PDB file of N, CA and C in Angstrom:
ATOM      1  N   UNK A   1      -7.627 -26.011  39.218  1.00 96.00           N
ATOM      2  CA  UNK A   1      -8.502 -26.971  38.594  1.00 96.00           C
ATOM      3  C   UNK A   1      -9.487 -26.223  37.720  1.00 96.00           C
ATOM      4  N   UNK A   2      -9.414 -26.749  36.371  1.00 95.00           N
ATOM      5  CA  UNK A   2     -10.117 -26.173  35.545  1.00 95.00           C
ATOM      6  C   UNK A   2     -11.403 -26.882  34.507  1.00 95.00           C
ATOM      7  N   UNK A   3     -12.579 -26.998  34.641  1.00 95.00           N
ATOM      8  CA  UNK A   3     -13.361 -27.864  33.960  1.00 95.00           C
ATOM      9  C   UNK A   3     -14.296 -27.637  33.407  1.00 95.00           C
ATOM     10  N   UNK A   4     -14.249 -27.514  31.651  1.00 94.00           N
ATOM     11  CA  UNK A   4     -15.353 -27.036  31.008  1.00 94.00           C
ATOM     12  C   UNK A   4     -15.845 -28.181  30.277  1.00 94.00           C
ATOM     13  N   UNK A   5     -17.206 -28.284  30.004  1.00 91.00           N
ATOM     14  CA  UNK A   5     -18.162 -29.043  29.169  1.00 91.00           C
ATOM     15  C   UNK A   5     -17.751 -29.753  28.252  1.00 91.00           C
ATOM     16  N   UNK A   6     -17.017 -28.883  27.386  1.00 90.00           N
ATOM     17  CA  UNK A   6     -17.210 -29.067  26.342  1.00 90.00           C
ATOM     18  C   UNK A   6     -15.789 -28.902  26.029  1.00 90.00           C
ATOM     19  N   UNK A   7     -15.202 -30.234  24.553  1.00 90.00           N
ATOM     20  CA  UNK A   7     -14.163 -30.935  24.712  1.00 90.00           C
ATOM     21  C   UNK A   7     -12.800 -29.127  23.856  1.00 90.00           C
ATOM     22  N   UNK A   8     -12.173 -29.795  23.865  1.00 89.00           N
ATOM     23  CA  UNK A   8     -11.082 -28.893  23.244  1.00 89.00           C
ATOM     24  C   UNK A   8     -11.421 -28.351  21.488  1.00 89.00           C
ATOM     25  N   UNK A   9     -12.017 -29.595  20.860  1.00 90.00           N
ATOM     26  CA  UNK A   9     -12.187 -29.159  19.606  1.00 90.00           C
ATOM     27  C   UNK A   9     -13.444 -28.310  19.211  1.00 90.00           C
ATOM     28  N   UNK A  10     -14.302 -28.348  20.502  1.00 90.00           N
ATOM     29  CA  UNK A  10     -15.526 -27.149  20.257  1.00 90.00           C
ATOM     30  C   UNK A  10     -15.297 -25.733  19.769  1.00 90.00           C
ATOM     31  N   UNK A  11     -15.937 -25.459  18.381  1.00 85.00           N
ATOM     32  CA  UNK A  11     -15.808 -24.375  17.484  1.00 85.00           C
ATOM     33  C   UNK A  11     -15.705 -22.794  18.668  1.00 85.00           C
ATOM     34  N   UNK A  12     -15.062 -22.063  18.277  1.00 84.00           N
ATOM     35  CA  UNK A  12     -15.497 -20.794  19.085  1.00 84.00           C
ATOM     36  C   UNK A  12     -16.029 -19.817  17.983  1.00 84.00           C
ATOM     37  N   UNK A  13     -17.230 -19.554  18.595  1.00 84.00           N
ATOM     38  CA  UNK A  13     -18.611 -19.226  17.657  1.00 84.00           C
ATOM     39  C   UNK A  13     -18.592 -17.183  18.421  1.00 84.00           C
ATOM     40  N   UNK A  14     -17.663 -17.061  19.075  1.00 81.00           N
ATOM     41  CA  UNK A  14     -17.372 -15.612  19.402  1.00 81.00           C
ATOM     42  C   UNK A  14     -16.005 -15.533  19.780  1.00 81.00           C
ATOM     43  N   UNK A  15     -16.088 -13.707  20.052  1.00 79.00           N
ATOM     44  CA  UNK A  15     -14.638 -13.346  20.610  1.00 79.00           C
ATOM     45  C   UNK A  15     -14.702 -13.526  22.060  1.00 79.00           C
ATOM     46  N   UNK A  16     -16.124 -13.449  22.963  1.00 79.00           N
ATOM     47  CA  UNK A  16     -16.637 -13.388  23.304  1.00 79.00           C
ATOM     48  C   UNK A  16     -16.001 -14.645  24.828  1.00 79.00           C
ATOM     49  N   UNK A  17     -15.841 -15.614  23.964  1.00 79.00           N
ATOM     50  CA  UNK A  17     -15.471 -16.778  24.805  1.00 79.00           C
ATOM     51  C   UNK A  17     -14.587 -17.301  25.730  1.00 79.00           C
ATOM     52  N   UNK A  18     -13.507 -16.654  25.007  1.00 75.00           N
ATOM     53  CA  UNK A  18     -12.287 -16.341  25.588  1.00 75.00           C
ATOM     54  C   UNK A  18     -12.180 -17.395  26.668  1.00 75.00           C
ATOM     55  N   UNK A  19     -11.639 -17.291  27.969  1.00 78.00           N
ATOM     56  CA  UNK A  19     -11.376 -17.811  29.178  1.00 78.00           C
ATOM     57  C   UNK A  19     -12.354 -18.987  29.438  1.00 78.00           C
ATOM     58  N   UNK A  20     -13.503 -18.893  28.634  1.00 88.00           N
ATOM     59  CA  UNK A  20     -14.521 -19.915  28.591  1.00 88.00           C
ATOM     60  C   UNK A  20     -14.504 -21.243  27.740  1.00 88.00           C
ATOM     61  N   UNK A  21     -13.396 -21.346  27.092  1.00 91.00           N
ATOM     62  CA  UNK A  21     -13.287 -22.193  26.540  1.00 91.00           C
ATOM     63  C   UNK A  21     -11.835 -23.364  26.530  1.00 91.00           C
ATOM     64  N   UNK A  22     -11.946 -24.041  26.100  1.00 93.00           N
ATOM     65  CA  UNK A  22     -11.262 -25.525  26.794  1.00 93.00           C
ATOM     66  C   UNK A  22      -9.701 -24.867  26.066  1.00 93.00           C
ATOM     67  N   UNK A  23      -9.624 -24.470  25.303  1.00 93.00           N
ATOM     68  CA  UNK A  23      -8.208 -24.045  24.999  1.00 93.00           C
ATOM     69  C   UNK A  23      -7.511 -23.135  25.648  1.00 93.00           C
ATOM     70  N   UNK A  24      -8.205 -22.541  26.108  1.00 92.00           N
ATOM     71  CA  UNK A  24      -7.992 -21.487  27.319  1.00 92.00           C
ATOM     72  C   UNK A  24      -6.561 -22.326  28.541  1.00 92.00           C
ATOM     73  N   UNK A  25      -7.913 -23.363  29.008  1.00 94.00           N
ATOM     74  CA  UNK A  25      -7.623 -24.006  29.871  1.00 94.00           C
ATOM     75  C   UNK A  25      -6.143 -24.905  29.763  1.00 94.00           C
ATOM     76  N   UNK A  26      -6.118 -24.882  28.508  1.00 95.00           N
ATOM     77  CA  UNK A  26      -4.524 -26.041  27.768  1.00 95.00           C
ATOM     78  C   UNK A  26      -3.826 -24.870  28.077  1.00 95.00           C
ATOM     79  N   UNK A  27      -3.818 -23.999  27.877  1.00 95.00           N
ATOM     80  CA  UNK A  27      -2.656 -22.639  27.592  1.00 95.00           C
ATOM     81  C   UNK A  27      -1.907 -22.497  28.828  1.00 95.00           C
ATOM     82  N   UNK A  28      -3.370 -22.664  30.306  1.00 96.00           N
ATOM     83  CA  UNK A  28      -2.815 -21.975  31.136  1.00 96.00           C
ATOM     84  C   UNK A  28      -2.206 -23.091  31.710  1.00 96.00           C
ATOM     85  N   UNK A  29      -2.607 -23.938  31.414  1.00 97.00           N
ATOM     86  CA  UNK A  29      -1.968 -25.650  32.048  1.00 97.00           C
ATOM     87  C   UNK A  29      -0.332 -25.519  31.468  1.00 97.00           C
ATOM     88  N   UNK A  30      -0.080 -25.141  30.098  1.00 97.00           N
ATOM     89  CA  UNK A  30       1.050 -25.382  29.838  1.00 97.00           C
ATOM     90  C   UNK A  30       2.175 -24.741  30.436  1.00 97.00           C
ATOM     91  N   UNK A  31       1.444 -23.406  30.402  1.00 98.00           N
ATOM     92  CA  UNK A  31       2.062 -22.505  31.508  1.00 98.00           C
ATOM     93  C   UNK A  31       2.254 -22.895  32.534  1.00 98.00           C
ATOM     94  N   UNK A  32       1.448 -23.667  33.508  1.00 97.00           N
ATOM     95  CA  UNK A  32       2.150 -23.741  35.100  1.00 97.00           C
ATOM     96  C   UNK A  32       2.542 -24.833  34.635  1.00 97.00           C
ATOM     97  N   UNK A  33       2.271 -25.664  34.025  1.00 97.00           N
ATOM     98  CA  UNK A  33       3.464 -27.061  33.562  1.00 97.00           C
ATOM     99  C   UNK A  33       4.924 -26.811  33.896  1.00 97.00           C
ATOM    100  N   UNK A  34       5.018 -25.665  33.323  1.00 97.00           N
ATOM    101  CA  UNK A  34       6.284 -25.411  33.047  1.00 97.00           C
ATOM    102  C   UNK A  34       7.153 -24.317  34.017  1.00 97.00           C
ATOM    103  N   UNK A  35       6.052 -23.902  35.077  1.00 98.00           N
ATOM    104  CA  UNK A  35       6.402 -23.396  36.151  1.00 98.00           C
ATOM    105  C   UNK A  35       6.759 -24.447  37.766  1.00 98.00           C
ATOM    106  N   UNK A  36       6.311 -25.723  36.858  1.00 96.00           N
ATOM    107  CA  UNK A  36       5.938 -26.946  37.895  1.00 96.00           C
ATOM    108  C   UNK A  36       5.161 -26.610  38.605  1.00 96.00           C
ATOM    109  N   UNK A  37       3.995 -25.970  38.530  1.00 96.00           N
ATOM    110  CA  UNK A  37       2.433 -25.837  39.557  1.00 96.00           C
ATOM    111  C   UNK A  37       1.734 -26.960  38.597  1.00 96.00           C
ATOM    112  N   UNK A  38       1.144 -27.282  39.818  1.00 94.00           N
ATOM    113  CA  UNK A  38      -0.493 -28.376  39.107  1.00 94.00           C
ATOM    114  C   UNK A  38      -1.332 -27.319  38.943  1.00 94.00           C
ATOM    115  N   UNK A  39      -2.015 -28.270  37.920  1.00 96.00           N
ATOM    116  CA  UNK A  39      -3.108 -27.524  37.500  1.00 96.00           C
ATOM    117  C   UNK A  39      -4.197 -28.308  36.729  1.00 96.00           C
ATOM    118  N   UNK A  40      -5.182 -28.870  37.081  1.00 97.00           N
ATOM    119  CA  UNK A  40      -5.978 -30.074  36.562  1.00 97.00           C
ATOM    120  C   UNK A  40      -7.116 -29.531  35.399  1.00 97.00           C
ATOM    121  N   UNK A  41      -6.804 -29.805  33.880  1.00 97.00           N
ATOM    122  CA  UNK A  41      -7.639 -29.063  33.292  1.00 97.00           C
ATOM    123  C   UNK A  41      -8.818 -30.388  32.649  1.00 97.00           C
ATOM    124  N   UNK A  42      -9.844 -30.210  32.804  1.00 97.00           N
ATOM    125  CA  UNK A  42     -10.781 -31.735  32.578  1.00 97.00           C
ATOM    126  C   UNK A  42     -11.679 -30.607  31.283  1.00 97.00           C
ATOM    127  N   UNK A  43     -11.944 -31.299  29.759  1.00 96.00           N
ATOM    128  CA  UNK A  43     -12.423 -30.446  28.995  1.00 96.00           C
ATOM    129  C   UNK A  43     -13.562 -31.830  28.344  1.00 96.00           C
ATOM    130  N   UNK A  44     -14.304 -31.718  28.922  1.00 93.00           N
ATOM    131  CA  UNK A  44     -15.470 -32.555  28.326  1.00 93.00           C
ATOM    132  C   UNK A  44     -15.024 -34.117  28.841  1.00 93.00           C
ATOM    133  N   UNK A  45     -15.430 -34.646  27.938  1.00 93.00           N
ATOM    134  CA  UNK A  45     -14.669 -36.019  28.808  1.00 93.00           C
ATOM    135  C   UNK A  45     -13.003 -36.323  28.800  1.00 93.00           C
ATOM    136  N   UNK A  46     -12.064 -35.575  28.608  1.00 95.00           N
ATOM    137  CA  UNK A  46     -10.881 -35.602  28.532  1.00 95.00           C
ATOM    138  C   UNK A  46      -9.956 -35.045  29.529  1.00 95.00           C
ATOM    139  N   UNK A  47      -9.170 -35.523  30.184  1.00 96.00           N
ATOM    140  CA  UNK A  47      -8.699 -35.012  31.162  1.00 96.00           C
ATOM    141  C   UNK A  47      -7.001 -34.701  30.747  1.00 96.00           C
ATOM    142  N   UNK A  48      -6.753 -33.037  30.563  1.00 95.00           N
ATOM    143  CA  UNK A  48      -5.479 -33.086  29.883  1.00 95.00           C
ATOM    144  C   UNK A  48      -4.407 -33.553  31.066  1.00 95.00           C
ATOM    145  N   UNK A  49      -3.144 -33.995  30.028  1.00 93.00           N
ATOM    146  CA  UNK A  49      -1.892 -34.106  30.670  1.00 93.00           C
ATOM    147  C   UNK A  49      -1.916 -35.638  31.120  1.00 93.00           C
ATOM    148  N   UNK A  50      -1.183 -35.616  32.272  1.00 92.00           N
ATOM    149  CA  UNK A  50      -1.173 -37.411  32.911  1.00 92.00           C
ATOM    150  C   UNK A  50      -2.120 -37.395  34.210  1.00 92.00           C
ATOM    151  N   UNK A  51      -3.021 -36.461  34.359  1.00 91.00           N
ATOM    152  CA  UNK A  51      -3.748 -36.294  35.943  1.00 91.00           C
ATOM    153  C   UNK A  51      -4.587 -37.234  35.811  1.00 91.00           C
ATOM    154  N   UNK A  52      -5.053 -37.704  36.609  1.00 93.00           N
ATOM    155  CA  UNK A  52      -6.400 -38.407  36.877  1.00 93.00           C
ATOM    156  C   UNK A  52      -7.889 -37.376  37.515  1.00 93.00           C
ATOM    157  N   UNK A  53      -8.833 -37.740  36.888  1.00 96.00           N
ATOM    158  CA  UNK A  53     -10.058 -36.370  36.752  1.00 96.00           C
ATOM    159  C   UNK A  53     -10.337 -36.955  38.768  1.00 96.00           C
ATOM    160  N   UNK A  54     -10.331 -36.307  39.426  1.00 97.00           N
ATOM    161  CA  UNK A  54     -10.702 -35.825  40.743  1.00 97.00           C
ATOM    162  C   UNK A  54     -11.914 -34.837  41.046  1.00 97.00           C
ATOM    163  N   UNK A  55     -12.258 -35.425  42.213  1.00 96.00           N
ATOM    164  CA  UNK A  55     -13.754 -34.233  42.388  1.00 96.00           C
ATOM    165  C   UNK A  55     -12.758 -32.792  42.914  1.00 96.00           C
ATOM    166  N   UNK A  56     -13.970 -31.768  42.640  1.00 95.00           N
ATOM    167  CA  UNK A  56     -13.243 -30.178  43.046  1.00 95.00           C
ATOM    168  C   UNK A  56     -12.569 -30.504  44.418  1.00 95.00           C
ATOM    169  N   UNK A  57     -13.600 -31.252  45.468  1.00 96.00           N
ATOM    170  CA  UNK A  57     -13.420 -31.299  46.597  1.00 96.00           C
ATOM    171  C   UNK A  57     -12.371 -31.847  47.393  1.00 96.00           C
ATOM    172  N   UNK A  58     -11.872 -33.125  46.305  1.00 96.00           N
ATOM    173  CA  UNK A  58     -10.989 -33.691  46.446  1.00 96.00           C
ATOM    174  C   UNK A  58      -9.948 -32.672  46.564  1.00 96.00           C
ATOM    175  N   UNK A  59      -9.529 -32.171  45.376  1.00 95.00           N
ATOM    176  CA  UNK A  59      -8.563 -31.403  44.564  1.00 95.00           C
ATOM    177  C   UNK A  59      -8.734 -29.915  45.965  1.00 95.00           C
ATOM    178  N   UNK A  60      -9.326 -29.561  46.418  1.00 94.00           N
ATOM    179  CA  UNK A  60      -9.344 -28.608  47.420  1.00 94.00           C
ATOM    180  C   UNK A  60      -8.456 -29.431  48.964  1.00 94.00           C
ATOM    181  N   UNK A  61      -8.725 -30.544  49.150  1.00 94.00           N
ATOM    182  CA  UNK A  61      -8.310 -30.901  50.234  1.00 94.00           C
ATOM    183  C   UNK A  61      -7.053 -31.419  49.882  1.00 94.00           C
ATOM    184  N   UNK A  62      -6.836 -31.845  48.425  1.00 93.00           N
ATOM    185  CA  UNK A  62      -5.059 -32.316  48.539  1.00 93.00           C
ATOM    186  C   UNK A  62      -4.251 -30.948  48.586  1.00 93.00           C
ATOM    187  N   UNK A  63      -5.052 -29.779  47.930  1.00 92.00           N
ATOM    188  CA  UNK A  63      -4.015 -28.771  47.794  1.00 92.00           C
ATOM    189  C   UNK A  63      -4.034 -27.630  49.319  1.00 92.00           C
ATOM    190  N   UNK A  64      -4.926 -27.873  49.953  1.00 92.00           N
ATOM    191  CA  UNK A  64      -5.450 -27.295  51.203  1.00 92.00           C
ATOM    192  C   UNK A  64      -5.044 -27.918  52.753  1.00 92.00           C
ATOM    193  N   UNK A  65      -4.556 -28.557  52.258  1.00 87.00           N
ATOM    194  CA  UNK A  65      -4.488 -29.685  53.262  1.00 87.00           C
ATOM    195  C   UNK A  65      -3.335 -29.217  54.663  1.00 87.00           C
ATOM    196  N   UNK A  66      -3.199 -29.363  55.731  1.00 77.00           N
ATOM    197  CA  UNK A  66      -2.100 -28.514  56.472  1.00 77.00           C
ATOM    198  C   UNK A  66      -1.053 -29.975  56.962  1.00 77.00           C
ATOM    199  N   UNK A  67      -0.774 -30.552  56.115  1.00 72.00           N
ATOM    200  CA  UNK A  67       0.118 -31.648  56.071  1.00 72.00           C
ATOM    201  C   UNK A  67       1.109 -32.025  55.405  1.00 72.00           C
ATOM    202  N   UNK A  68       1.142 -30.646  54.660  1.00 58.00           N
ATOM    203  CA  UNK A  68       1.998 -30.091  53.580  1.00 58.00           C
ATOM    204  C   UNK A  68       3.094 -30.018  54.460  1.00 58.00           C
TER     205      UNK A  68
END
């Protein structure tokens, strides 16, 4: 689960930003997409992919859960 502020089209104003920024977060999503891992990336008010935005806590207890 990945969730930054600020939406996908926010300028990157350094090199600096890297991992800090919402495109980051699409990249690595596409990647486990395609590994079939979840991976919930929420970038400002947008929640990529088909997920529904969940609290961390939530998202800790579905993936934590010993009912697996």
């Amino acid at each position: 689960m990945l969730s930054y502020s600020a939406p996908l089209d926010q300028p990157i104003t350094d090199v600096g930003i890297g991992i800090h920024h919402a495109r980051f977060g699409k990249l690595l999503k596409d990647k486990m997409d395609a590994l079939e891992l979840r991976c919930l990336v929420y970038a400002g008010n947008q929640v990529l992919g088909d997920d529904e935005r969940i609290s961390p806590l939530e998202f800790m207890k579905q993936e934590f859960s010993r009912d697996k």
